[in-house]
């Protein structure tokens, strides 16, 4: 199945693209998508974006689809789904 990852803000600068379309196995999870993104962009990805213990993006990166946060890494993705990634920033 094909899934699109869309990167917002500084994430797109770091990764060198605003979006990428990937072929994943049917029934792939959010964690699987993140792992594929890590493999594809590891040469551009700052170390602090990846949490090796979770095998996923760090908690500083929020994933969302259809205007809803995706918090569970085992969420099953659907054909044609767009997953948007945002770097959470603090400040005021």
PDB file of C-alpha atoms in Angstrom:
ATOM      1  CA  UNK A   1       0.000   0.000   0.000  1.00  0.00           C
ATOM      2  CA  UNK A   2       1.127   3.556  -0.594  1.00  0.00           C
ATOM      3  CA  UNK A   3       1.263   6.093   2.251  1.00  0.00           C
ATOM      4  CA  UNK A   4       2.350   9.736   2.112  1.00  0.00           C
ATOM      5  CA  UNK A   5       4.415  11.383   4.842  1.00  0.00           C
ATOM      6  CA  UNK A   6       4.220  15.179   4.970  1.00  0.00           C
ATOM      7  CA  UNK A   7       6.816  17.166   6.942  1.00  0.00           C
ATOM      8  CA  UNK A   8       6.013  20.600   8.366  1.00  0.00           C
ATOM      9  CA  UNK A   9       8.221  23.454   9.508  1.00  0.00           C
ATOM     10  CA  UNK A  10      11.861  22.812  10.197  1.00  0.00           C
ATOM     11  CA  UNK A  11      11.388  19.050   9.671  1.00  0.00           C
ATOM     12  CA  UNK A  12      11.044  19.636   5.930  1.00  0.00           C
ATOM     13  CA  UNK A  13      14.236  21.725   5.982  1.00  0.00           C
ATOM     14  CA  UNK A  14      16.173  19.062   7.859  1.00  0.00           C
ATOM     15  CA  UNK A  15      14.927  16.204   5.675  1.00  0.00           C
ATOM     16  CA  UNK A  16      15.221  18.157   2.432  1.00  0.00           C
ATOM     17  CA  UNK A  17      11.647  17.553   1.291  1.00  0.00           C
ATOM     18  CA  UNK A  18       8.099  18.494   2.235  1.00  0.00           C
ATOM     19  CA  UNK A  19       6.631  15.085   1.484  1.00  0.00           C
ATOM     20  CA  UNK A  20       7.459  11.571   0.414  1.00  0.00           C
ATOM     21  CA  UNK A  21       5.284   8.715  -0.789  1.00  0.00           C
ATOM     22  CA  UNK A  22       6.308   5.245   0.378  1.00  0.00           C
ATOM     23  CA  UNK A  23       5.212   1.725  -0.401  1.00  0.00           C
ATOM     24  CA  UNK A  24       4.512  -0.213   2.810  1.00  0.00           C
ATOM     25  CA  UNK A  25       3.219  -3.704   3.496  1.00  0.00           C
ATOM     26  CA  UNK A  26      -0.550  -4.029   3.839  1.00  0.00           C
ATOM     27  CA  UNK A  27      -1.492  -3.460   7.481  1.00  0.00           C
ATOM     28  CA  UNK A  28       1.687  -1.498   8.273  1.00  0.00           C
ATOM     29  CA  UNK A  29       1.725   0.508  11.489  1.00  0.00           C
ATOM     30  CA  UNK A  30       2.773   4.054  12.265  1.00  0.00           C
ATOM     31  CA  UNK A  31       5.964   2.588  13.772  1.00  0.00           C
ATOM     32  CA  UNK A  32       6.680   0.845  10.436  1.00  0.00           C
ATOM     33  CA  UNK A  33       6.283   4.130   8.588  1.00  0.00           C
ATOM     34  CA  UNK A  34       8.626   5.885  11.009  1.00  0.00           C
ATOM     35  CA  UNK A  35      11.185   3.110  10.628  1.00  0.00           C
ATOM     36  CA  UNK A  36      11.091   3.446   6.832  1.00  0.00           C
ATOM     37  CA  UNK A  37      11.482   7.206   7.136  1.00  0.00           C
ATOM     38  CA  UNK A  38      14.453   6.712   9.455  1.00  0.00           C
ATOM     39  CA  UNK A  39      16.086   4.406   6.893  1.00  0.00           C
ATOM     40  CA  UNK A  40      15.413   6.787   4.017  1.00  0.00           C
ATOM     41  CA  UNK A  41      16.491  10.002   5.763  1.00  0.00           C
ATOM     42  CA  UNK A  42      19.030   8.849   8.368  1.00  0.00           C
ATOM     43  CA  UNK A  43      21.809  10.794   6.624  1.00  0.00           C
ATOM     44  CA  UNK A  44      19.848  14.053   7.070  1.00  0.00           C
ATOM     45  CA  UNK A  45      18.039  13.411  10.352  1.00  0.00           C
ATOM     46  CA  UNK A  46      19.422  15.040  13.518  1.00  0.00           C
ATOM     47  CA  UNK A  47      20.083  12.454  16.235  1.00  0.00           C
ATOM     48  CA  UNK A  48      17.607  14.029  18.632  1.00  0.00           C
ATOM     49  CA  UNK A  49      14.692  13.221  16.301  1.00  0.00           C
ATOM     50  CA  UNK A  50      15.039   9.455  16.767  1.00  0.00           C
ATOM     51  CA  UNK A  51      14.386   7.473  19.940  1.00  0.00           C
ATOM     52  CA  UNK A  52      16.192   4.123  19.579  1.00  0.00           C
ATOM     53  CA  UNK A  53      14.409   2.613  22.598  1.00  0.00           C
ATOM     54  CA  UNK A  54      10.960   3.242  21.069  1.00  0.00           C
ATOM     55  CA  UNK A  55      12.228   2.584  17.531  1.00  0.00           C
ATOM     56  CA  UNK A  56      10.309   5.684  16.490  1.00  0.00           C
ATOM     57  CA  UNK A  57      10.603   9.436  16.246  1.00  0.00           C
ATOM     58  CA  UNK A  58      11.242  11.112  19.572  1.00  0.00           C
ATOM     59  CA  UNK A  59       8.294  12.454  21.525  1.00  0.00           C
ATOM     60  CA  UNK A  60       9.213  15.925  20.208  1.00  0.00           C
ATOM     61  CA  UNK A  61       7.701  14.904  16.863  1.00  0.00           C
ATOM     62  CA  UNK A  62       3.923  14.677  16.610  1.00  0.00           C
ATOM     63  CA  UNK A  63       2.207  12.608  13.944  1.00  0.00           C
ATOM     64  CA  UNK A  64      -1.316  13.421  12.802  1.00  0.00           C
ATOM     65  CA  UNK A  65      -3.741  12.253  10.150  1.00  0.00           C
ATOM     66  CA  UNK A  66      -7.092  13.731   9.188  1.00  0.00           C
ATOM     67  CA  UNK A  67      -6.574  16.466  11.810  1.00  0.00           C
ATOM     68  CA  UNK A  68      -6.265  13.871  14.603  1.00  0.00           C
ATOM     69  CA  UNK A  69      -3.055  13.136  16.538  1.00  0.00           C
ATOM     70  CA  UNK A  70      -1.656   9.638  16.097  1.00  0.00           C
ATOM     71  CA  UNK A  71      -0.292   8.704  19.522  1.00  0.00           C
ATOM     72  CA  UNK A  72      -0.247   4.911  19.344  1.00  0.00           C
ATOM     73  CA  UNK A  73       2.736   3.636  17.372  1.00  0.00           C
ATOM     74  CA  UNK A  74       0.801   0.467  16.551  1.00  0.00           C
ATOM     75  CA  UNK A  75      -1.948   2.396  14.726  1.00  0.00           C
ATOM     76  CA  UNK A  76      -2.607   0.589  11.442  1.00  0.00           C
ATOM     77  CA  UNK A  77      -2.323   2.831   8.393  1.00  0.00           C
ATOM     78  CA  UNK A  78      -4.592   2.697   5.361  1.00  0.00           C
ATOM     79  CA  UNK A  79      -3.940   2.801   1.613  1.00  0.00           C
ATOM     80  CA  UNK A  80      -3.510   6.411   0.488  1.00  0.00           C
ATOM     81  CA  UNK A  81      -3.341   7.805   4.024  1.00  0.00           C
ATOM     82  CA  UNK A  82      -1.406  11.018   4.624  1.00  0.00           C
ATOM     83  CA  UNK A  83       0.522  11.259   7.870  1.00  0.00           C
ATOM     84  CA  UNK A  84       1.704  14.733   8.827  1.00  0.00           C
ATOM     85  CA  UNK A  85       4.738  15.230  11.079  1.00  0.00           C
ATOM     86  CA  UNK A  86       5.307  18.332  13.246  1.00  0.00           C
ATOM     87  CA  UNK A  87       8.157  19.243  15.553  1.00  0.00           C
ATOM     88  CA  UNK A  88       6.669  20.338  18.886  1.00  0.00           C
ATOM     89  CA  UNK A  89       8.274  23.533  20.127  1.00  0.00           C
ATOM     90  CA  UNK A  90       8.029  25.202  23.501  1.00  0.00           C
ATOM     91  CA  UNK A  91       8.255  28.868  24.130  1.00  0.00           C
ATOM     92  CA  UNK A  92       6.187  31.932  24.346  1.00  0.00           C
TER      93      UNK A  92
END
